[in-house]
Structure formats: C-alpha cells, structure tokens
C-alpha cells in the first residue's frame, strides 16, 4: 500500500493543508495547518489516523494559524526549517500582527535542513527540499516513492510565490524551483499551498515565470 494522502482547503485564504499517513501504523503528518483546526482534527479521525508530526512549509500565519489547536489535541511534534523557526514565536515575523492578530507558539521540536528525511510511521518518508525565496526557510516536501511534491508557497499551478514580504527574494525563488523541483520527472504531481495541483512537466512548459514568457 502507498502512503495515505489527503488534501483539504482551509481558512479564508483557501490554504491547502495536507495529511500524509502510514497505512500500516496509521501515524500521520499534517502539513500546513493554516486554519480550521477542528476540521483538520475531524478529518484525521475520519481517516483513522493519529497525527504525530506537524510540518510547516514556511512560517507565515496563513500556514500556521491552526498549529496550536492541532498540536494541543494530538501532542504532535512541530517541524520547520531552521531559517523560519523564529516565525513560530514572533507575530511580527509570521505577519500575524499586521493582520490584527497575534499568533505565537512555542519553539519547534525539530528544525529542518535540506535533504533531511522525515519518517512517518514505518512505510512513509518525506524528503525536505530547502527552497528559499518566498521566505528564507521555505521548504518543499517529496513524498518518497509516490511521485508527489508538496510545494508550499514556492510553486503554484501557473505561478510562483510572492517575494515582496520580508525575507523574500524572487531570483532566489526561481533558482530554488529550477534546482530543487524541475529536476523531478515531468509526471511528478505538484501540490501547492494554494490552488489546484499540477505536474512538474506542466509547470516547466507552461508556467510563465519558468519558461521565459513572463
């Protein structure tokens, strides 16, 4: 059996939250719990999964808004790249203070680096791809052996992430995409932080930011 893979759109910004589970142990990782913590928890229950890890592709508030609710309910470990780690503890860095809120959590349990492997149960592994540009510590995740890439706010169907927030850099993001994502087989599925899925091949061919037409 392959990995259990479930997508749900949450919150007013329609963030894509992903649940990746081990079919043997029923352990799961939740990626980017941006909002609607109770709905994420209900989905885990319906799938028969226990969340043991919460992984943030980056530290902006729309991707971590329900982190606290999910963590408190499950006791899961929280993982984020080292360059975005302070976004969990700083409302200024995660941009929540500029949106009329003050989202602040404890420090991450594990700080990630490029090439790290995250074990989910016995059968599922996620590989960390450091893709700075949207944020300094932005990451993508390969679901190893499944032909799936979760690309956060680095790469979207037909577009790329914003680079006008503090720490953003458009040239760096394009370089990240070319080095870390476009090297995958063209049929690899791309699951972004917002919007519909795509494939590596479709983005290499049609994305105006990557094919020179923008």
PDB file of C-alpha atoms in Angstrom:
ATOM      1  CA  UNK A   1       0.000   0.000   0.000  1.00  0.00           C
ATOM      2  CA  UNK A   2       1.157   3.508  -0.770  1.00  0.00           C
ATOM      3  CA  UNK A   3       1.022   6.493   1.520  1.00  0.00           C
ATOM      4  CA  UNK A   4      -2.350   7.822   2.605  1.00  0.00           C
ATOM      5  CA  UNK A   5      -2.596  11.273   1.060  1.00  0.00           C
ATOM      6  CA  UNK A   6      -5.434  13.690   1.768  1.00  0.00           C
ATOM      7  CA  UNK A   7      -5.856  17.367   0.885  1.00  0.00           C
ATOM      8  CA  UNK A   8      -8.255  19.876   2.382  1.00  0.00           C
ATOM      9  CA  UNK A   9      -8.647  23.596   1.790  1.00  0.00           C
ATOM     10  CA  UNK A  10      -8.903  25.657   4.981  1.00  0.00           C
ATOM     11  CA  UNK A  11      -9.471  29.232   6.050  1.00  0.00           C
ATOM     12  CA  UNK A  12     -10.358  32.459   4.235  1.00  0.00           C
ATOM     13  CA  UNK A  13      -7.248  32.250   2.036  1.00  0.00           C
ATOM     14  CA  UNK A  14      -8.068  28.707   0.885  1.00  0.00           C
ATOM     15  CA  UNK A  15      -4.833  27.246   2.136  1.00  0.00           C
ATOM     16  CA  UNK A  16      -4.117  23.669   1.189  1.00  0.00           C
ATOM     17  CA  UNK A  17      -3.484  21.512   4.238  1.00  0.00           C
ATOM     18  CA  UNK A  18      -2.163  18.015   3.592  1.00  0.00           C
ATOM     19  CA  UNK A  19      -2.429  14.857   5.676  1.00  0.00           C
ATOM     20  CA  UNK A  20       0.078  12.099   4.890  1.00  0.00           C
ATOM     21  CA  UNK A  21      -0.356   8.799   6.685  1.00  0.00           C
ATOM     22  CA  UNK A  22       1.283   5.429   7.043  1.00  0.00           C
ATOM     23  CA  UNK A  23      -1.170   2.671   6.050  1.00  0.00           C
ATOM     24  CA  UNK A  24       0.443   0.217   8.484  1.00  0.00           C
ATOM     25  CA  UNK A  25       0.765   2.187  11.712  1.00  0.00           C
ATOM     26  CA  UNK A  26      -1.882   4.859  10.995  1.00  0.00           C
ATOM     27  CA  UNK A  27       0.554   7.555  12.101  1.00  0.00           C
ATOM     28  CA  UNK A  28       0.311  10.784  10.131  1.00  0.00           C
ATOM     29  CA  UNK A  29       1.950  14.105   9.437  1.00  0.00           C
ATOM     30  CA  UNK A  30      -0.134  17.234   8.979  1.00  0.00           C
ATOM     31  CA  UNK A  31       1.440  19.767   6.631  1.00  0.00           C
ATOM     32  CA  UNK A  32       0.492  23.457   6.934  1.00  0.00           C
ATOM     33  CA  UNK A  33      -2.466  23.540   9.344  1.00  0.00           C
ATOM     34  CA  UNK A  34      -3.360  27.088   8.369  1.00  0.00           C
ATOM     35  CA  UNK A  35      -6.862  27.351   9.887  1.00  0.00           C
ATOM     36  CA  UNK A  36      -9.921  25.339  10.981  1.00  0.00           C
ATOM     37  CA  UNK A  37      -8.108  23.167  13.480  1.00  0.00           C
ATOM     38  CA  UNK A  38     -11.275  21.332  14.490  1.00  0.00           C
ATOM     39  CA  UNK A  39     -11.935  20.382  10.870  1.00  0.00           C
ATOM     40  CA  UNK A  40      -8.393  19.085  10.454  1.00  0.00           C
ATOM     41  CA  UNK A  41      -8.805  17.004  13.612  1.00  0.00           C
ATOM     42  CA  UNK A  42     -12.168  15.672  12.413  1.00  0.00           C
ATOM     43  CA  UNK A  43     -10.590  14.691   9.097  1.00  0.00           C
ATOM     44  CA  UNK A  44      -7.821  12.805  10.896  1.00  0.00           C
ATOM     45  CA  UNK A  45     -10.458  10.954  12.895  1.00  0.00           C
ATOM     46  CA  UNK A  46     -12.444  10.063   9.770  1.00  0.00           C
ATOM     47  CA  UNK A  47      -9.284   8.743   8.126  1.00  0.00           C
ATOM     48  CA  UNK A  48      -8.443   6.731  11.236  1.00  0.00           C
ATOM     49  CA  UNK A  49      -5.093   8.477  11.633  1.00  0.00           C
ATOM     50  CA  UNK A  50      -3.133   9.844  14.589  1.00  0.00           C
ATOM     51  CA  UNK A  51      -1.132  12.991  13.936  1.00  0.00           C
ATOM     52  CA  UNK A  52       2.391  12.567  15.316  1.00  0.00           C
ATOM     53  CA  UNK A  53       4.095  15.395  13.400  1.00  0.00           C
ATOM     54  CA  UNK A  54       3.117  18.837  12.155  1.00  0.00           C
ATOM     55  CA  UNK A  55       5.295  20.157   9.340  1.00  0.00           C
ATOM     56  CA  UNK A  56       5.299  23.795   8.228  1.00  0.00           C
ATOM     57  CA  UNK A  57       6.483  24.544   4.694  1.00  0.00           C
ATOM     58  CA  UNK A  58       7.155  28.072   5.982  1.00  0.00           C
ATOM     59  CA  UNK A  59       6.172  30.291   8.879  1.00  0.00           C
ATOM     60  CA  UNK A  60       3.556  32.725   7.543  1.00  0.00           C
ATOM     61  CA  UNK A  61       0.379  32.972   9.608  1.00  0.00           C
ATOM     62  CA  UNK A  62      -1.892  31.559   6.910  1.00  0.00           C
ATOM     63  CA  UNK A  63       0.081  28.309   7.090  1.00  0.00           C
ATOM     64  CA  UNK A  64       0.414  28.015  10.878  1.00  0.00           C
ATOM     65  CA  UNK A  65      -2.854  29.509  12.144  1.00  0.00           C
ATOM     66  CA  UNK A  66      -4.236  26.202  13.475  1.00  0.00           C
ATOM     67  CA  UNK A  67      -0.903  24.729  14.515  1.00  0.00           C
ATOM     68  CA  UNK A  68      -1.584  25.298  18.208  1.00  0.00           C
ATOM     69  CA  UNK A  69      -5.015  23.682  18.122  1.00  0.00           C
ATOM     70  CA  UNK A  70      -3.778  20.592  16.303  1.00  0.00           C
ATOM     71  CA  UNK A  71      -0.666  20.277  18.464  1.00  0.00           C
ATOM     72  CA  UNK A  72      -2.570  20.598  21.746  1.00  0.00           C
ATOM     73  CA  UNK A  73      -5.107  17.981  20.701  1.00  0.00           C
ATOM     74  CA  UNK A  74      -2.580  15.455  19.421  1.00  0.00           C
ATOM     75  CA  UNK A  75       0.708  16.119  21.218  1.00  0.00           C
ATOM     76  CA  UNK A  76       2.422  16.062  17.812  1.00  0.00           C
ATOM     77  CA  UNK A  77       5.966  17.322  17.285  1.00  0.00           C
ATOM     78  CA  UNK A  78       6.327  20.566  15.294  1.00  0.00           C
ATOM     79  CA  UNK A  79       8.861  20.744  12.460  1.00  0.00           C
ATOM     80  CA  UNK A  80      10.026  23.776  10.455  1.00  0.00           C
ATOM     81  CA  UNK A  81      13.203  24.805   8.640  1.00  0.00           C
ATOM     82  CA  UNK A  82      15.787  26.462  10.869  1.00  0.00           C
ATOM     83  CA  UNK A  83      15.694  29.717   8.868  1.00  0.00           C
ATOM     84  CA  UNK A  84      11.957  30.131   9.554  1.00  0.00           C
ATOM     85  CA  UNK A  85      11.985  28.781  13.121  1.00  0.00           C
ATOM     86  CA  UNK A  86      11.595  32.183  14.777  1.00  0.00           C
ATOM     87  CA  UNK A  87       8.386  32.772  12.805  1.00  0.00           C
ATOM     88  CA  UNK A  88       6.613  30.405  15.180  1.00  0.00           C
ATOM     89  CA  UNK A  89       7.457  32.600  18.158  1.00  0.00           C
ATOM     90  CA  UNK A  90       7.251  36.080  16.568  1.00  0.00           C
ATOM     91  CA  UNK A  91       3.945  37.682  15.488  1.00  0.00           C
ATOM     92  CA  UNK A  92       5.960  40.239  13.515  1.00  0.00           C
ATOM     93  CA  UNK A  93       7.912  37.612  11.602  1.00  0.00           C
ATOM     94  CA  UNK A  94       4.876  35.438  10.844  1.00  0.00           C
ATOM     95  CA  UNK A  95       2.931  38.565   9.776  1.00  0.00           C
ATOM     96  CA  UNK A  96       0.004  37.955  12.136  1.00  0.00           C
ATOM     97  CA  UNK A  97       0.493  41.271  13.937  1.00  0.00           C
ATOM     98  CA  UNK A  98      -0.146  43.087  10.658  1.00  0.00           C
ATOM     99  CA  UNK A  99      -3.450  41.235  10.236  1.00  0.00           C
ATOM    100  CA  UNK A 100      -4.973  42.244  13.569  1.00  0.00           C
ATOM    101  CA  UNK A 101      -3.920  39.084  15.401  1.00  0.00           C
ATOM    102  CA  UNK A 102      -1.008  37.861  17.481  1.00  0.00           C
ATOM    103  CA  UNK A 103      -0.166  34.280  16.579  1.00  0.00           C
ATOM    104  CA  UNK A 104       2.647  32.972  18.735  1.00  0.00           C
ATOM    105  CA  UNK A 105       3.669  29.422  19.643  1.00  0.00           C
ATOM    106  CA  UNK A 106       6.465  27.664  21.481  1.00  0.00           C
ATOM    107  CA  UNK A 107       9.672  26.814  19.660  1.00  0.00           C
ATOM    108  CA  UNK A 108       9.700  23.953  17.163  1.00  0.00           C
ATOM    109  CA  UNK A 109      10.595  20.458  18.304  1.00  0.00           C
ATOM    110  CA  UNK A 110      12.777  19.892  15.250  1.00  0.00           C
ATOM    111  CA  UNK A 111      14.499  22.362  12.947  1.00  0.00           C
ATOM    112  CA  UNK A 112      14.833  21.021   9.428  1.00  0.00           C
ATOM    113  CA  UNK A 113      17.595  21.307   6.834  1.00  0.00           C
ATOM    114  CA  UNK A 114      17.837  20.497   3.132  1.00  0.00           C
ATOM    115  CA  UNK A 115      17.955  16.761   2.483  1.00  0.00           C
ATOM    116  CA  UNK A 116      16.501  15.735   5.845  1.00  0.00           C
ATOM    117  CA  UNK A 117      14.242  12.700   5.875  1.00  0.00           C
ATOM    118  CA  UNK A 118      11.093  12.671   7.992  1.00  0.00           C
ATOM    119  CA  UNK A 119       9.796   9.237   8.876  1.00  0.00           C
ATOM    120  CA  UNK A 120       6.015   8.859   9.127  1.00  0.00           C
ATOM    121  CA  UNK A 121       5.176   5.518  10.682  1.00  0.00           C
ATOM    122  CA  UNK A 122       7.016   2.549   9.179  1.00  0.00           C
ATOM    123  CA  UNK A 123       6.243   2.933   5.487  1.00  0.00           C
ATOM    124  CA  UNK A 124       6.311   6.630   4.601  1.00  0.00           C
ATOM    125  CA  UNK A 125       9.219   9.016   4.228  1.00  0.00           C
ATOM    126  CA  UNK A 126       9.226  12.704   3.368  1.00  0.00           C
ATOM    127  CA  UNK A 127      12.335  14.379   1.954  1.00  0.00           C
ATOM    128  CA  UNK A 128      12.962  18.045   2.768  1.00  0.00           C
ATOM    129  CA  UNK A 129      13.873  20.335  -0.131  1.00  0.00           C
ATOM    130  CA  UNK A 130      15.025  23.777   1.001  1.00  0.00           C
ATOM    131  CA  UNK A 131      13.512  26.285  -1.441  1.00  0.00           C
ATOM    132  CA  UNK A 132      14.173  29.826  -0.154  1.00  0.00           C
ATOM    133  CA  UNK A 133      12.663  32.788  -1.950  1.00  0.00           C
ATOM    134  CA  UNK A 134       9.161  33.179  -0.547  1.00  0.00           C
ATOM    135  CA  UNK A 135      10.716  33.024   2.916  1.00  0.00           C
ATOM    136  CA  UNK A 136      14.319  32.249   3.908  1.00  0.00           C
ATOM    137  CA  UNK A 137      13.327  28.862   5.321  1.00  0.00           C
ATOM    138  CA  UNK A 138      10.701  27.805   2.821  1.00  0.00           C
ATOM    139  CA  UNK A 139      10.666  24.091   2.041  1.00  0.00           C
ATOM    140  CA  UNK A 140       9.027  21.637  -0.297  1.00  0.00           C
ATOM    141  CA  UNK A 141       8.395  18.003   0.614  1.00  0.00           C
ATOM    142  CA  UNK A 142       8.811  14.942  -1.557  1.00  0.00           C
ATOM    143  CA  UNK A 143       6.634  12.005  -0.554  1.00  0.00           C
ATOM    144  CA  UNK A 144       9.350   9.476  -1.342  1.00  0.00           C
ATOM    145  CA  UNK A 145       8.381   6.884  -3.929  1.00  0.00           C
ATOM    146  CA  UNK A 146       4.909   8.355  -4.507  1.00  0.00           C
ATOM    147  CA  UNK A 147       5.600  10.877  -7.289  1.00  0.00           C
ATOM    148  CA  UNK A 148       4.287  13.699  -5.097  1.00  0.00           C
ATOM    149  CA  UNK A 149       5.794  17.075  -4.231  1.00  0.00           C
ATOM    150  CA  UNK A 150       4.197  19.456  -1.741  1.00  0.00           C
ATOM    151  CA  UNK A 151       5.473  22.880  -2.787  1.00  0.00           C
ATOM    152  CA  UNK A 152       4.037  25.271  -0.195  1.00  0.00           C
ATOM    153  CA  UNK A 153       4.100  28.863  -1.439  1.00  0.00           C
ATOM    154  CA  UNK A 154       7.139  28.292  -3.651  1.00  0.00           C
ATOM    155  CA  UNK A 155       5.435  26.955  -6.786  1.00  0.00           C
ATOM    156  CA  UNK A 156       1.782  27.144  -7.821  1.00  0.00           C
ATOM    157  CA  UNK A 157      -0.088  25.948 -10.886  1.00  0.00           C
ATOM    158  CA  UNK A 158       0.833  28.627 -13.412  1.00  0.00           C
ATOM    159  CA  UNK A 159       2.580  30.913 -10.948  1.00  0.00           C
ATOM    160  CA  UNK A 160       5.183  31.214  -8.203  1.00  0.00           C
ATOM    161  CA  UNK A 161       5.115  32.547  -4.667  1.00  0.00           C
ATOM    162  CA  UNK A 162       5.204  36.175  -3.642  1.00  0.00           C
ATOM    163  CA  UNK A 163       8.582  37.638  -2.851  1.00  0.00           C
ATOM    164  CA  UNK A 164       7.550  41.068  -1.522  1.00  0.00           C
ATOM    165  CA  UNK A 165       7.286  40.008   2.122  1.00  0.00           C
ATOM    166  CA  UNK A 166      10.273  40.458   4.473  1.00  0.00           C
ATOM    167  CA  UNK A 167      12.956  37.925   3.598  1.00  0.00           C
ATOM    168  CA  UNK A 168      11.548  37.268   0.130  1.00  0.00           C
ATOM    169  CA  UNK A 169      13.696  37.198  -2.996  1.00  0.00           C
ATOM    170  CA  UNK A 170      12.239  36.469  -6.442  1.00  0.00           C
ATOM    171  CA  UNK A 171      15.507  35.481  -8.134  1.00  0.00           C
ATOM    172  CA  UNK A 172      16.334  33.149  -5.279  1.00  0.00           C
ATOM    173  CA  UNK A 173      12.899  31.527  -5.546  1.00  0.00           C
ATOM    174  CA  UNK A 174      13.223  30.908  -9.286  1.00  0.00           C
ATOM    175  CA  UNK A 175      16.654  29.398  -8.671  1.00  0.00           C
ATOM    176  CA  UNK A 176      15.190  27.188  -5.931  1.00  0.00           C
ATOM    177  CA  UNK A 177      12.471  25.936  -8.260  1.00  0.00           C
ATOM    178  CA  UNK A 178      14.925  25.158 -11.060  1.00  0.00           C
ATOM    179  CA  UNK A 179      17.406  23.376  -8.782  1.00  0.00           C
ATOM    180  CA  UNK A 180      15.048  21.537  -6.481  1.00  0.00           C
ATOM    181  CA  UNK A 181      11.760  20.969  -8.326  1.00  0.00           C
ATOM    182  CA  UNK A 182      12.219  20.958 -12.089  1.00  0.00           C
ATOM    183  CA  UNK A 183      14.791  18.163 -11.738  1.00  0.00           C
ATOM    184  CA  UNK A 184      11.974  15.723 -10.879  1.00  0.00           C
ATOM    185  CA  UNK A 185      10.314  13.612 -13.595  1.00  0.00           C
ATOM    186  CA  UNK A 186       7.708  15.585 -15.571  1.00  0.00           C
ATOM    187  CA  UNK A 187       4.852  13.391 -14.356  1.00  0.00           C
ATOM    188  CA  UNK A 188       5.556  14.232 -10.704  1.00  0.00           C
ATOM    189  CA  UNK A 189       2.466  15.752  -9.112  1.00  0.00           C
ATOM    190  CA  UNK A 190       2.828  19.234  -7.637  1.00  0.00           C
ATOM    191  CA  UNK A 191       0.576  20.073  -4.677  1.00  0.00           C
ATOM    192  CA  UNK A 192       0.917  23.767  -3.745  1.00  0.00           C
ATOM    193  CA  UNK A 193      -0.009  25.813  -0.711  1.00  0.00           C
ATOM    194  CA  UNK A 194      -2.952  27.386  -2.523  1.00  0.00           C
ATOM    195  CA  UNK A 195      -4.956  26.467  -5.594  1.00  0.00           C
ATOM    196  CA  UNK A 196      -5.093  23.385  -7.818  1.00  0.00           C
ATOM    197  CA  UNK A 197      -2.448  20.730  -8.304  1.00  0.00           C
ATOM    198  CA  UNK A 198      -0.259  20.453 -11.380  1.00  0.00           C
ATOM    199  CA  UNK A 199       2.758  18.487 -12.570  1.00  0.00           C
ATOM    200  CA  UNK A 200       6.436  19.312 -12.873  1.00  0.00           C
ATOM    201  CA  UNK A 201       6.175  18.930 -16.648  1.00  0.00           C
ATOM    202  CA  UNK A 202       3.195  21.273 -16.946  1.00  0.00           C
ATOM    203  CA  UNK A 203       4.956  23.949 -14.926  1.00  0.00           C
ATOM    204  CA  UNK A 204       8.238  23.628 -16.819  1.00  0.00           C
ATOM    205  CA  UNK A 205       6.368  24.031 -20.100  1.00  0.00           C
ATOM    206  CA  UNK A 206       3.581  26.498 -19.344  1.00  0.00           C
ATOM    207  CA  UNK A 207       4.446  28.480 -16.200  1.00  0.00           C
ATOM    208  CA  UNK A 208       5.382  31.963 -17.499  1.00  0.00           C
ATOM    209  CA  UNK A 209       7.805  32.547 -14.623  1.00  0.00           C
ATOM    210  CA  UNK A 210       9.776  29.454 -15.596  1.00  0.00           C
ATOM    211  CA  UNK A 211       9.579  29.238 -19.393  1.00  0.00           C
ATOM    212  CA  UNK A 212      10.723  32.776 -20.164  1.00  0.00           C
ATOM    213  CA  UNK A 213       7.385  34.210 -21.314  1.00  0.00           C
ATOM    214  CA  UNK A 214       6.804  36.435 -18.281  1.00  0.00           C
TER     215      UNK A 214
END
